């Protein structure tokens, strides 16, 4: 089945040690998203790619970077993780952003739970 | 700051009960409202995408309504089953924000007891 895959499912890193989370998709979707969900909070969009166009949300910390080397893969790099960056990180894709009055659903991976020690 | 509120935060029902929960969102500049179901240890999956005021969508025992003028959506589950146990997330998109930016609520966690 076509899907969105995230690796690893659980990641433990040390305070200040760079970490990379990966996401791949077999849906051939133009758009890929990274969300952060902290405990008991709503998922929050960090950034998204429309093809190779990178769109950073205004309040996403500089500590978070992303790469999309091709349509299928997208990476989230956390340069110097702090304790406050412990969260579930969700990757999602969609076919397009919007078309006329239609909004396309997003397809999510199972998430990577990041622990910072 | 655009807020999406979901209530209740959690809900415990018996198998066979019907239930409903609410999503409230800003009524100005509305573009779309999404509902997702997120089962533990699985990926969130889309239930509905709604764009028109008065829209009503149905998928099996689950249905949703949309009122964009007053800024709310209801999700209904008829005859809840244990497999309906999940967190139900709604997400709002407006014209003013960056395209594709879904603003999520915190979700309603539903537990259905056999």
JSON list of C-alpha atoms in Angstrom, two decimals:
[
{"chain": "A", "resi": 1, "resn": "UNK", "atom": "CA", "xyz": [0.00, 0.00, 0.00]},
{"chain": "A", "resi": 2, "resn": "UNK", "atom": "CA", "xyz": [1.12, 3.51, -0.75]},
{"chain": "A", "resi": 3, "resn": "UNK", "atom": "CA", "xyz": [1.97, 5.25, 2.45]},
{"chain": "A", "resi": 4, "resn": "UNK", "atom": "CA", "xyz": [3.97, 7.71, 4.51]},
{"chain": "A", "resi": 5, "resn": "UNK", "atom": "CA", "xyz": [6.82, 6.14, 6.45]},
{"chain": "A", "resi": 6, "resn": "UNK", "atom": "CA", "xyz": [8.71, 7.69, 9.33]},
{"chain": "A", "resi": 7, "resn": "UNK", "atom": "CA", "xyz": [11.93, 6.43, 10.80]},
{"chain": "A", "resi": 8, "resn": "UNK", "atom": "CA", "xyz": [12.71, 5.84, 13.51]},
{"chain": "A", "resi": 9, "resn": "UNK", "atom": "CA", "xyz": [9.45, 5.52, 15.46]},
{"chain": "A", "resi": 10, "resn": "UNK", "atom": "CA", "xyz": [11.27, 6.37, 18.69]},
{"chain": "A", "resi": 11, "resn": "UNK", "atom": "CA", "xyz": [14.40, 8.47, 18.95]},
{"chain": "A", "resi": 12, "resn": "UNK", "atom": "CA", "xyz": [16.39, 9.32, 22.05]},
{"chain": "A", "resi": 13, "resn": "UNK", "atom": "CA", "xyz": [19.00, 12.04, 21.80]},
{"chain": "A", "resi": 14, "resn": "UNK", "atom": "CA", "xyz": [21.12, 13.98, 24.25]},
{"chain": "A", "resi": 15, "resn": "UNK", "atom": "CA", "xyz": [20.70, 17.63, 25.02]},
{"chain": "A", "resi": 16, "resn": "UNK", "atom": "CA", "xyz": [22.52, 19.59, 22.32]},
{"chain": "A", "resi": 17, "resn": "UNK", "atom": "CA", "xyz": [23.28, 16.59, 20.11]},
{"chain": "A", "resi": 18, "resn": "UNK", "atom": "CA", "xyz": [22.04, 17.05, 16.53]},
{"chain": "A", "resi": 19, "resn": "UNK", "atom": "CA", "xyz": [19.36, 14.64, 15.42]},
{"chain": "A", "resi": 20, "resn": "UNK", "atom": "CA", "xyz": [17.68, 13.91, 12.09]},
{"chain": "A", "resi": 21, "resn": "UNK", "atom": "CA", "xyz": [14.24, 12.46, 11.60]},
{"chain": "A", "resi": 22, "resn": "UNK", "atom": "CA", "xyz": [13.27, 11.04, 8.24]},
{"chain": "A", "resi": 23, "resn": "UNK", "atom": "CA", "xyz": [10.09, 10.71, 6.26]},
{"chain": "A", "resi": 24, "resn": "UNK", "atom": "CA", "xyz": [9.41, 8.99, 2.96]},
{"chain": "A", "resi": 25, "resn": "UNK", "atom": "CA", "xyz": [6.29, 8.68, 0.86]},
{"chain": "A", "resi": 26, "resn": "UNK", "atom": "CA", "xyz": [5.16, 6.45, -1.97]},
{"chain": "A", "resi": 27, "resn": "UNK", "atom": "CA", "xyz": [2.17, 8.65, -2.85]},
{"chain": "A", "resi": 28, "resn": "UNK", "atom": "CA", "xyz": [4.09, 10.95, -5.21]},
{"chain": "A", "resi": 29, "resn": "UNK", "atom": "CA", "xyz": [2.51, 13.98, -3.52]},
{"chain": "A", "resi": 30, "resn": "UNK", "atom": "CA", "xyz": [3.78, 17.49, -4.21]},
{"chain": "A", "resi": 31, "resn": "UNK", "atom": "CA", "xyz": [3.51, 18.69, -0.66]},
{"chain": "A", "resi": 32, "resn": "UNK", "atom": "CA", "xyz": [5.22, 17.44, 2.49]},
{"chain": "A", "resi": 33, "resn": "UNK", "atom": "CA", "xyz": [4.69, 18.80, 5.99]},
{"chain": "A", "resi": 34, "resn": "UNK", "atom": "CA", "xyz": [6.37, 18.51, 9.37]},
{"chain": "A", "resi": 35, "resn": "UNK", "atom": "CA", "xyz": [4.28, 18.94, 12.51]},
{"chain": "A", "resi": 36, "resn": "UNK", "atom": "CA", "xyz": [5.34, 19.00, 16.15]},
{"chain": "A", "resi": 37, "resn": "UNK", "atom": "CA", "xyz": [2.97, 17.76, 18.83]},
{"chain": "A", "resi": 38, "resn": "UNK", "atom": "CA", "xyz": [3.92, 18.25, 22.44]},
{"chain": "A", "resi": 39, "resn": "UNK", "atom": "CA", "xyz": [2.15, 16.36, 25.19]},
{"chain": "A", "resi": 40, "resn": "UNK", "atom": "CA", "xyz": [-1.57, 17.26, 25.45]},
{"chain": "A", "resi": 41, "resn": "UNK", "atom": "CA", "xyz": [-1.15, 19.96, 22.80]},
{"chain": "A", "resi": 42, "resn": "UNK", "atom": "CA", "xyz": [-2.44, 20.36, 19.27]},
{"chain": "A", "resi": 43, "resn": "UNK", "atom": "CA", "xyz": [-0.14, 19.35, 16.40]},
{"chain": "A", "resi": 44, "resn": "UNK", "atom": "CA", "xyz": [1.62, 22.48, 15.18]},
{"chain": "A", "resi": 45, "resn": "UNK", "atom": "CA", "xyz": [2.97, 23.01, 11.67]},
{"chain": "A", "resi": 46, "resn": "UNK", "atom": "CA", "xyz": [6.71, 23.67, 11.57]},
{"chain": "A", "resi": 47, "resn": "UNK", "atom": "CA", "xyz": [7.18, 23.99, 7.80]},
{"chain": "A", "resi": 48, "resn": "UNK", "atom": "CA", "xyz": [6.10, 22.53, 4.50]},
{"chain": "A", "resi": 49, "resn": "UNK", "atom": "CA", "xyz": [7.52, 21.95, 1.05]},
{"chain": "A", "resi": 50, "resn": "UNK", "atom": "CA", "xyz": [5.59, 22.54, -2.13]},
{"chain": "A", "resi": 51, "resn": "UNK", "atom": "CA", "xyz": [7.79, 20.54, -4.49]},
{"chain": "A", "resi": 52, "resn": "UNK", "atom": "CA", "xyz": [11.20, 22.07, -3.71]},
{"chain": "A", "resi": 53, "resn": "UNK", "atom": "CA", "xyz": [9.74, 25.33, -2.42]},
{"chain": "A", "resi": 54, "resn": "UNK", "atom": "CA", "xyz": [10.38, 25.57, 1.32]},
{"chain": "A", "resi": 55, "resn": "UNK", "atom": "CA", "xyz": [7.84, 27.40, 3.51]},
{"chain": "A", "resi": 56, "resn": "UNK", "atom": "CA", "xyz": [8.80, 28.08, 7.08]},
{"chain": "A", "resi": 57, "resn": "UNK", "atom": "CA", "xyz": [6.17, 29.03, 9.64]},
{"chain": "A", "resi": 58, "resn": "UNK", "atom": "CA", "xyz": [6.98, 32.37, 11.23]},
{"chain": "A", "resi": 59, "resn": "UNK", "atom": "CA", "xyz": [7.29, 31.00, 14.75]},
{"chain": "A", "resi": 60, "resn": "UNK", "atom": "CA", "xyz": [9.33, 27.90, 13.92]},
{"chain": "A", "resi": 61, "resn": "UNK", "atom": "CA", "xyz": [12.63, 28.15, 15.85]},
{"chain": "A", "resi": 62, "resn": "UNK", "atom": "CA", "xyz": [15.87, 28.44, 13.85]},
{"chain": "A", "resi": 63, "resn": "UNK", "atom": "CA", "xyz": [17.00, 25.26, 15.58]},
{"chain": "A", "resi": 64, "resn": "UNK", "atom": "CA", "xyz": [14.73, 23.34, 13.21]},
{"chain": "A", "resi": 65, "resn": "UNK", "atom": "CA", "xyz": [15.77, 22.84, 9.60]},
{"chain": "A", "resi": 66, "resn": "UNK", "atom": "CA", "xyz": [14.45, 20.67, 6.81]},
{"chain": "A", "resi": 67, "resn": "UNK", "atom": "CA", "xyz": [15.69, 19.12, 3.59]},
{"chain": "A", "resi": 68, "resn": "UNK", "atom": "CA", "xyz": [13.81, 17.59, 0.70]},
{"chain": "A", "resi": 69, "resn": "UNK", "atom": "CA", "xyz": [16.33, 16.01, -1.68]},
{"chain": "A", "resi": 70, "resn": "UNK", "atom": "CA", "xyz": [13.63, 14.53, -3.91]},
{"chain": "A", "resi": 71, "resn": "UNK", "atom": "CA", "xyz": [9.86, 14.04, -4.11]},
{"chain": "A", "resi": 72, "resn": "UNK", "atom": "CA", "xyz": [9.89, 10.97, -1.91]},
{"chain": "A", "resi": 73, "resn": "UNK", "atom": "CA", "xyz": [12.05, 12.00, 1.03]},
{"chain": "A", "resi": 74, "resn": "UNK", "atom": "CA", "xyz": [11.98, 14.79, 3.56]},
{"chain": "A", "resi": 75, "resn": "UNK", "atom": "CA", "xyz": [14.19, 15.24, 6.64]},
{"chain": "A", "resi": 76, "resn": "UNK", "atom": "CA", "xyz": [13.80, 17.21, 9.83]},
{"chain": "A", "resi": 77, "resn": "UNK", "atom": "CA", "xyz": [17.08, 18.30, 11.39]},
{"chain": "A", "resi": 78, "resn": "UNK", "atom": "CA", "xyz": [17.18, 19.58, 14.94]},
{"chain": "A", "resi": 79, "resn": "UNK", "atom": "CA", "xyz": [20.56, 21.23, 15.31]},
{"chain": "A", "resi": 80, "resn": "UNK", "atom": "CA", "xyz": [20.79, 21.48, 19.09]},
{"chain": "A", "resi": 81, "resn": "UNK", "atom": "CA", "xyz": [17.86, 19.75, 20.76]},
{"chain": "A", "resi": 82, "resn": "UNK", "atom": "CA", "xyz": [16.70, 21.15, 24.06]},
{"chain": "A", "resi": 83, "resn": "UNK", "atom": "CA", "xyz": [14.49, 19.51, 26.65]},
{"chain": "A", "resi": 84, "resn": "UNK", "atom": "CA", "xyz": [11.58, 21.54, 25.27]},
{"chain": "A", "resi": 85, "resn": "UNK", "atom": "CA", "xyz": [11.93, 19.86, 21.88]},
{"chain": "A", "resi": 86, "resn": "UNK", "atom": "CA", "xyz": [10.78, 16.50, 23.23]},
{"chain": "A", "resi": 87, "resn": "UNK", "atom": "CA", "xyz": [7.61, 15.80, 21.27]},
{"chain": "A", "resi": 88, "resn": "UNK", "atom": "CA", "xyz": [5.92, 13.66, 18.66]},
{"chain": "A", "resi": 89, "resn": "UNK", "atom": "CA", "xyz": [6.99, 14.72, 15.17]},
{"chain": "A", "resi": 90, "resn": "UNK", "atom": "CA", "xyz": [4.51, 13.97, 12.42]},
{"chain": "A", "resi": 91, "resn": "UNK", "atom": "CA", "xyz": [5.23, 14.00, 8.72]},
{"chain": "A", "resi": 92, "resn": "UNK", "atom": "CA", "xyz": [2.35, 14.41, 6.28]},
{"chain": "A", "resi": 93, "resn": "UNK", "atom": "CA", "xyz": [1.82, 14.74, 2.55]},
{"chain": "A", "resi": 94, "resn": "UNK", "atom": "CA", "xyz": [-0.93, 16.05, 0.34]},
{"chain": "A", "resi": 95, "resn": "UNK", "atom": "CA", "xyz": [-1.60, 15.98, -3.35]},
{"chain": "A", "resi": 96, "resn": "UNK", "atom": "CA", "xyz": [-1.62, 19.74, -3.62]},
{"chain": "A", "resi": 97, "resn": "UNK", "atom": "CA", "xyz": [-2.40, 22.63, -1.35]},
{"chain": "A", "resi": 98, "resn": "UNK", "atom": "CA", "xyz": [-5.79, 23.76, -2.58]},
{"chain": "A", "resi": 99, "resn": "UNK", "atom": "CA", "xyz": [-7.65, 23.83, -5.85]},
{"chain": "A", "resi": 100, "resn": "UNK", "atom": "CA", "xyz": [-10.53, 26.24, -6.30]},
{"chain": "A", "resi": 101, "resn": "UNK", "atom": "CA", "xyz": [-12.69, 25.72, -3.25]},
{"chain": "A", "resi": 102, "resn": "UNK", "atom": "CA", "xyz": [-11.30, 22.26, -2.56]},
{"chain": "A", "resi": 103, "resn": "UNK", "atom": "CA", "xyz": [-8.87, 21.47, 0.20]},
{"chain": "A", "resi": 104, "resn": "UNK", "atom": "CA", "xyz": [-6.99, 18.19, -0.06]},
{"chain": "A", "resi": 105, "resn": "UNK", "atom": "CA", "xyz": [-6.71, 15.85, 2.91]},
{"chain": "A", "resi": 106, "resn": "UNK", "atom": "CA", "xyz": [-3.30, 15.18, 4.37]},
{"chain": "A", "resi": 107, "resn": "UNK", "atom": "CA", "xyz": [-1.80, 11.72, 4.69]},
{"chain": "A", "resi": 108, "resn": "UNK", "atom": "CA", "xyz": [0.19, 11.19, 7.85]},
{"chain": "A", "resi": 109, "resn": "UNK", "atom": "CA", "xyz": [2.99, 8.94, 8.93]},
{"chain": "A", "resi": 110, "resn": "UNK", "atom": "CA", "xyz": [2.84, 7.27, 12.36]},
{"chain": "A", "resi": 111, "resn": "UNK", "atom": "CA", "xyz": [5.17, 9.85, 13.86]},
{"chain": "A", "resi": 112, "resn": "UNK", "atom": "CA", "xyz": [8.55, 9.80, 15.58]},
{"chain": "A", "resi": 113, "resn": "UNK", "atom": "CA", "xyz": [8.54, 10.30, 19.33]},
{"chain": "A", "resi": 114, "resn": "UNK", "atom": "CA", "xyz": [11.64, 12.23, 20.30]},
{"chain": "A", "resi": 115, "resn": "UNK", "atom": "CA", "xyz": [13.03, 12.09, 23.82]},
{"chain": "A", "resi": 116, "resn": "UNK", "atom": "CA", "xyz": [15.80, 14.48, 24.86]},
{"chain": "A", "resi": 117, "resn": "UNK", "atom": "CA", "xyz": [17.92, 13.45, 27.84]},
{"chain": "B", "resi": 1, "resn": "UNK", "atom": "CA", "xyz": [-3.87, 34.11, 17.23]},
{"chain": "B", "resi": 2, "resn": "UNK", "atom": "CA", "xyz": [-6.17, 31.60, 15.54]},
{"chain": "B", "resi": 3, "resn": "UNK", "atom": "CA", "xyz": [-7.52, 29.01, 17.96]},
{"chain": "B", "resi": 4, "resn": "UNK", "atom": "CA", "xyz": [-9.33, 25.78, 17.30]},
{"chain": "B", "resi": 5, "resn": "UNK", "atom": "CA", "xyz": [-11.15, 24.42, 20.32]},
{"chain": "B", "resi": 6, "resn": "UNK", "atom": "CA", "xyz": [-12.43, 20.88, 20.69]},
{"chain": "B", "resi": 7, "resn": "UNK", "atom": "CA", "xyz": [-14.77, 19.60, 23.36]},
{"chain": "B", "resi": 8, "resn": "UNK", "atom": "CA", "xyz": [-14.95, 17.49, 25.31]},
{"chain": "B", "resi": 9, "resn": "UNK", "atom": "CA", "xyz": [-11.27, 16.74, 25.85]},
{"chain": "B", "resi": 10, "resn": "UNK", "atom": "CA", "xyz": [-12.12, 13.08, 26.50]},
{"chain": "B", "resi": 11, "resn": "UNK", "atom": "CA", "xyz": [-15.18, 10.91, 26.42]},
{"chain": "B", "resi": 12, "resn": "UNK", "atom": "CA", "xyz": [-15.94, 7.43, 27.76]},
{"chain": "B", "resi": 13, "resn": "UNK", "atom": "CA", "xyz": [-18.97, 5.64, 26.34]},
{"chain": "B", "resi": 14, "resn": "UNK", "atom": "CA", "xyz": [-20.39, 2.15, 26.28]},
{"chain": "B", "resi": 15, "resn": "UNK", "atom": "CA", "xyz": [-20.52, 0.07, 23.13]},
{"chain": "B", "resi": 16, "resn": "UNK", "atom": "CA", "xyz": [-23.70, 0.92, 21.26]},
{"chain": "B", "resi": 17, "resn": "UNK", "atom": "CA", "xyz": [-23.96, 4.50, 22.57]},
{"chain": "B", "resi": 18, "resn": "UNK", "atom": "CA", "xyz": [-24.15, 7.31, 20.08]},
{"chain": "B", "resi": 19, "resn": "UNK", "atom": "CA", "xyz": [-21.93, 10.27, 20.73]},
{"chain": "B", "resi": 20, "resn": "UNK", "atom": "CA", "xyz": [-20.95, 13.61, 19.35]},
{"chain": "B", "resi": 21, "resn": "UNK", "atom": "CA", "xyz": [-18.26, 16.20, 19.86]},
{"chain": "B", "resi": 22, "resn": "UNK", "atom": "CA", "xyz": [-17.59, 19.74, 18.83]},
{"chain": "B", "resi": 23, "resn": "UNK", "atom": "CA", "xyz": [-14.95, 21.71, 17.00]},
{"chain": "B", "resi": 24, "resn": "UNK", "atom": "CA", "xyz": [-15.01, 25.53, 17.22]},
{"chain": "B", "resi": 25, "resn": "UNK", "atom": "CA", "xyz": [-12.96, 27.72, 14.93]},
{"chain": "B", "resi": 26, "resn": "UNK", "atom": "CA", "xyz": [-12.76, 31.37, 13.80]},
{"chain": "B", "resi": 27, "resn": "UNK", "atom": "CA", "xyz": [-15.61, 32.13, 11.40]},
{"chain": "B", "resi": 28, "resn": "UNK", "atom": "CA", "xyz": [-13.75, 34.84, 9.49]},
{"chain": "B", "resi": 29, "resn": "UNK", "atom": "CA", "xyz": [-11.73, 33.98, 6.37]},
{"chain": "B", "resi": 30, "resn": "UNK", "atom": "CA", "xyz": [-12.83, 30.35, 6.56]},
{"chain": "B", "resi": 31, "resn": "UNK", "atom": "CA", "xyz": [-11.49, 28.05, 3.85]},
{"chain": "B", "resi": 32, "resn": "UNK", "atom": "CA", "xyz": [-11.79, 24.44, 5.01]},
{"chain": "B", "resi": 33, "resn": "UNK", "atom": "CA", "xyz": [-12.32, 22.18, 8.00]},
{"chain": "B", "resi": 34, "resn": "UNK", "atom": "CA", "xyz": [-10.70, 18.74, 8.25]},
{"chain": "B", "resi": 35, "resn": "UNK", "atom": "CA", "xyz": [-11.48, 15.87, 10.62]},
{"chain": "B", "resi": 36, "resn": "UNK", "atom": "CA", "xyz": [-8.89, 13.17, 11.36]},
{"chain": "B", "resi": 37, "resn": "UNK", "atom": "CA", "xyz": [-9.01, 9.99, 13.44]},
{"chain": "B", "resi": 38, "resn": "UNK", "atom": "CA", "xyz": [-5.82, 8.98, 15.26]},
{"chain": "B", "resi": 39, "resn": "UNK", "atom": "CA", "xyz": [-5.66, 5.54, 16.78]},
{"chain": "B", "resi": 40, "resn": "UNK", "atom": "CA", "xyz": [-2.89, 4.81, 19.25]},
{"chain": "B", "resi": 41, "resn": "UNK", "atom": "CA", "xyz": [0.38, 3.75, 17.58]},
{"chain": "B", "resi": 42, "resn": "UNK", "atom": "CA", "xyz": [-1.07, 4.39, 14.11]},
{"chain": "B", "resi": 43, "resn": "UNK", "atom": "CA", "xyz": [-1.08, 7.27, 11.65]},
{"chain": "B", "resi": 44, "resn": "UNK", "atom": "CA", "xyz": [-3.79, 9.94, 11.79]},
{"chain": "B", "resi": 45, "resn": "UNK", "atom": "CA", "xyz": [-6.19, 9.32, 8.93]},
{"chain": "B", "resi": 46, "resn": "UNK", "atom": "CA", "xyz": [-8.54, 11.74, 7.23]},
{"chain": "B", "resi": 47, "resn": "UNK", "atom": "CA", "xyz": [-12.26, 11.33, 7.85]},
{"chain": "B", "resi": 48, "resn": "UNK", "atom": "CA", "xyz": [-13.71, 14.40, 6.18]},
{"chain": "B", "resi": 49, "resn": "UNK", "atom": "CA", "xyz": [-12.73, 17.60, 4.42]},
{"chain": "B", "resi": 50, "resn": "UNK", "atom": "CA", "xyz": [-15.49, 20.20, 4.45]},
{"chain": "B", "resi": 51, "resn": "UNK", "atom": "CA", "xyz": [-15.56, 23.55, 2.75]},
{"chain": "B", "resi": 52, "resn": "UNK", "atom": "CA", "xyz": [-19.18, 24.69, 2.34]},
{"chain": "B", "resi": 53, "resn": "UNK", "atom": "CA", "xyz": [-21.47, 26.12, 4.99]},
{"chain": "B", "resi": 54, "resn": "UNK", "atom": "CA", "xyz": [-24.18, 23.60, 5.77]},
{"chain": "B", "resi": 55, "resn": "UNK", "atom": "CA", "xyz": [-22.09, 20.72, 4.46]},
{"chain": "B", "resi": 56, "resn": "UNK", "atom": "CA", "xyz": [-22.90, 17.34, 5.93]},
{"chain": "B", "resi": 57, "resn": "UNK", "atom": "CA", "xyz": [-20.68, 14.32, 5.24]},
{"chain": "B", "resi": 58, "resn": "UNK", "atom": "CA", "xyz": [-21.07, 10.70, 6.19]},
{"chain": "B", "resi": 59, "resn": "UNK", "atom": "CA", "xyz": [-18.79, 7.67, 6.27]},
{"chain": "B", "resi": 60, "resn": "UNK", "atom": "CA", "xyz": [-20.45, 4.57, 7.67]},
{"chain": "B", "resi": 61, "resn": "UNK", "atom": "CA", "xyz": [-21.58, 5.33, 11.22]},
{"chain": "B", "resi": 62, "resn": "UNK", "atom": "CA", "xyz": [-19.65, 8.60, 11.38]},
{"chain": "B", "resi": 63, "resn": "UNK", "atom": "CA", "xyz": [-21.00, 11.89, 10.12]},
{"chain": "B", "resi": 64, "resn": "UNK", "atom": "CA", "xyz": [-20.04, 15.54, 10.38]},
{"chain": "B", "resi": 65, "resn": "UNK", "atom": "CA", "xyz": [-21.76, 18.88, 9.93]},
{"chain": "B", "resi": 66, "resn": "UNK", "atom": "CA", "xyz": [-20.32, 22.31, 9.28]},
{"chain": "B", "resi": 67, "resn": "UNK", "atom": "CA", "xyz": [-21.50, 25.81, 10.18]},
{"chain": "B", "resi": 68, "resn": "UNK", "atom": "CA", "xyz": [-18.99, 28.33, 8.87]},
{"chain": "B", "resi": 69, "resn": "UNK", "atom": "CA", "xyz": [-21.02, 31.41, 9.84]},
{"chain": "B", "resi": 70, "resn": "UNK", "atom": "CA", "xyz": [-20.93, 30.60, 13.54]},
{"chain": "B", "resi": 71, "resn": "UNK", "atom": "CA", "xyz": [-17.66, 28.69, 13.40]},
{"chain": "B", "resi": 72, "resn": "UNK", "atom": "CA", "xyz": [-18.39, 25.15, 14.52]},
{"chain": "B", "resi": 73, "resn": "UNK", "atom": "CA", "xyz": [-18.46, 21.58, 13.30]},
{"chain": "B", "resi": 74, "resn": "UNK", "atom": "CA", "xyz": [-19.99, 18.52, 14.94]},
{"chain": "B", "resi": 75, "resn": "UNK", "atom": "CA", "xyz": [-18.78, 14.95, 14.58]},
{"chain": "B", "resi": 76, "resn": "UNK", "atom": "CA", "xyz": [-21.34, 12.24, 15.30]},
{"chain": "B", "resi": 77, "resn": "UNK", "atom": "CA", "xyz": [-20.73, 8.55, 15.85]},
{"chain": "B", "resi": 78, "resn": "UNK", "atom": "CA", "xyz": [-23.80, 6.35, 15.81]},
{"chain": "B", "resi": 79, "resn": "UNK", "atom": "CA", "xyz": [-23.69, 3.11, 17.78]},
{"chain": "B", "resi": 80, "resn": "UNK", "atom": "CA", "xyz": [-20.08, 3.40, 18.98]},
{"chain": "B", "resi": 81, "resn": "UNK", "atom": "CA", "xyz": [-17.90, 0.32, 18.72]},
{"chain": "B", "resi": 82, "resn": "UNK", "atom": "CA", "xyz": [-14.63, -0.44, 20.56]},
{"chain": "B", "resi": 83, "resn": "UNK", "atom": "CA", "xyz": [-12.75, 0.05, 17.28]},
{"chain": "B", "resi": 84, "resn": "UNK", "atom": "CA", "xyz": [-13.95, 3.68, 17.26]},
{"chain": "B", "resi": 85, "resn": "UNK", "atom": "CA", "xyz": [-11.67, 4.34, 20.24]},
{"chain": "B", "resi": 86, "resn": "UNK", "atom": "CA", "xyz": [-9.23, 6.99, 19.05]},
{"chain": "B", "resi": 87, "resn": "UNK", "atom": "CA", "xyz": [-8.41, 10.67, 19.27]},
{"chain": "B", "resi": 88, "resn": "UNK", "atom": "CA", "xyz": [-10.47, 12.75, 16.86]},
{"chain": "B", "resi": 89, "resn": "UNK", "atom": "CA", "xyz": [-8.71, 15.87, 15.62]},
{"chain": "B", "resi": 90, "resn": "UNK", "atom": "CA", "xyz": [-10.24, 18.75, 13.75]},
{"chain": "B", "resi": 91, "resn": "UNK", "atom": "CA", "xyz": [-8.16, 21.24, 11.79]},
{"chain": "B", "resi": 92, "resn": "UNK", "atom": "CA", "xyz": [-9.05, 24.57, 10.26]},
{"chain": "B", "resi": 93, "resn": "UNK", "atom": "CA", "xyz": [-7.63, 26.33, 7.25]},
{"chain": "B", "resi": 94, "resn": "UNK", "atom": "CA", "xyz": [-8.19, 30.01, 6.50]},
{"chain": "B", "resi": 95, "resn": "UNK", "atom": "CA", "xyz": [-7.59, 32.23, 3.49]},
{"chain": "B", "resi": 96, "resn": "UNK", "atom": "CA", "xyz": [-5.22, 34.50, 5.33]},
{"chain": "B", "resi": 97, "resn": "UNK", "atom": "CA", "xyz": [-2.71, 31.89, 6.44]},
{"chain": "B", "resi": 98, "resn": "UNK", "atom": "CA", "xyz": [0.01, 30.24, 4.42]},
{"chain": "B", "resi": 99, "resn": "UNK", "atom": "CA", "xyz": [-1.46, 27.78, 2.00]},
{"chain": "B", "resi": 100, "resn": "UNK", "atom": "CA", "xyz": [-1.69, 24.31, 3.43]},
{"chain": "B", "resi": 101, "resn": "UNK", "atom": "CA", "xyz": [-1.44, 25.48, 7.02]},
{"chain": "B", "resi": 102, "resn": "UNK", "atom": "CA", "xyz": [-3.87, 23.40, 9.03]},
{"chain": "B", "resi": 103, "resn": "UNK", "atom": "CA", "xyz": [-4.46, 24.72, 12.52]},
{"chain": "B", "resi": 104, "resn": "UNK", "atom": "CA", "xyz": [-5.33, 21.77, 14.71]},
{"chain": "B", "resi": 105, "resn": "UNK", "atom": "CA", "xyz": [-7.33, 21.46, 17.88]},
{"chain": "B", "resi": 106, "resn": "UNK", "atom": "CA", "xyz": [-6.06, 19.36, 20.77]},
{"chain": "B", "resi": 107, "resn": "UNK", "atom": "CA", "xyz": [-8.47, 16.56, 19.92]},
{"chain": "B", "resi": 108, "resn": "UNK", "atom": "CA", "xyz": [-11.20, 14.62, 21.65]},
{"chain": "B", "resi": 109, "resn": "UNK", "atom": "CA", "xyz": [-10.09, 11.25, 23.00]},
{"chain": "B", "resi": 110, "resn": "UNK", "atom": "CA", "xyz": [-12.88, 8.70, 22.72]},
{"chain": "B", "resi": 111, "resn": "UNK", "atom": "CA", "xyz": [-12.86, 5.42, 24.64]},
{"chain": "B", "resi": 112, "resn": "UNK", "atom": "CA", "xyz": [-15.57, 2.89, 23.87]},
{"chain": "B", "resi": 113, "resn": "UNK", "atom": "CA", "xyz": [-16.02, 0.11, 26.42]},
{"chain": "B", "resi": 114, "resn": "UNK", "atom": "CA", "xyz": [-17.31, -3.27, 25.23]}
]
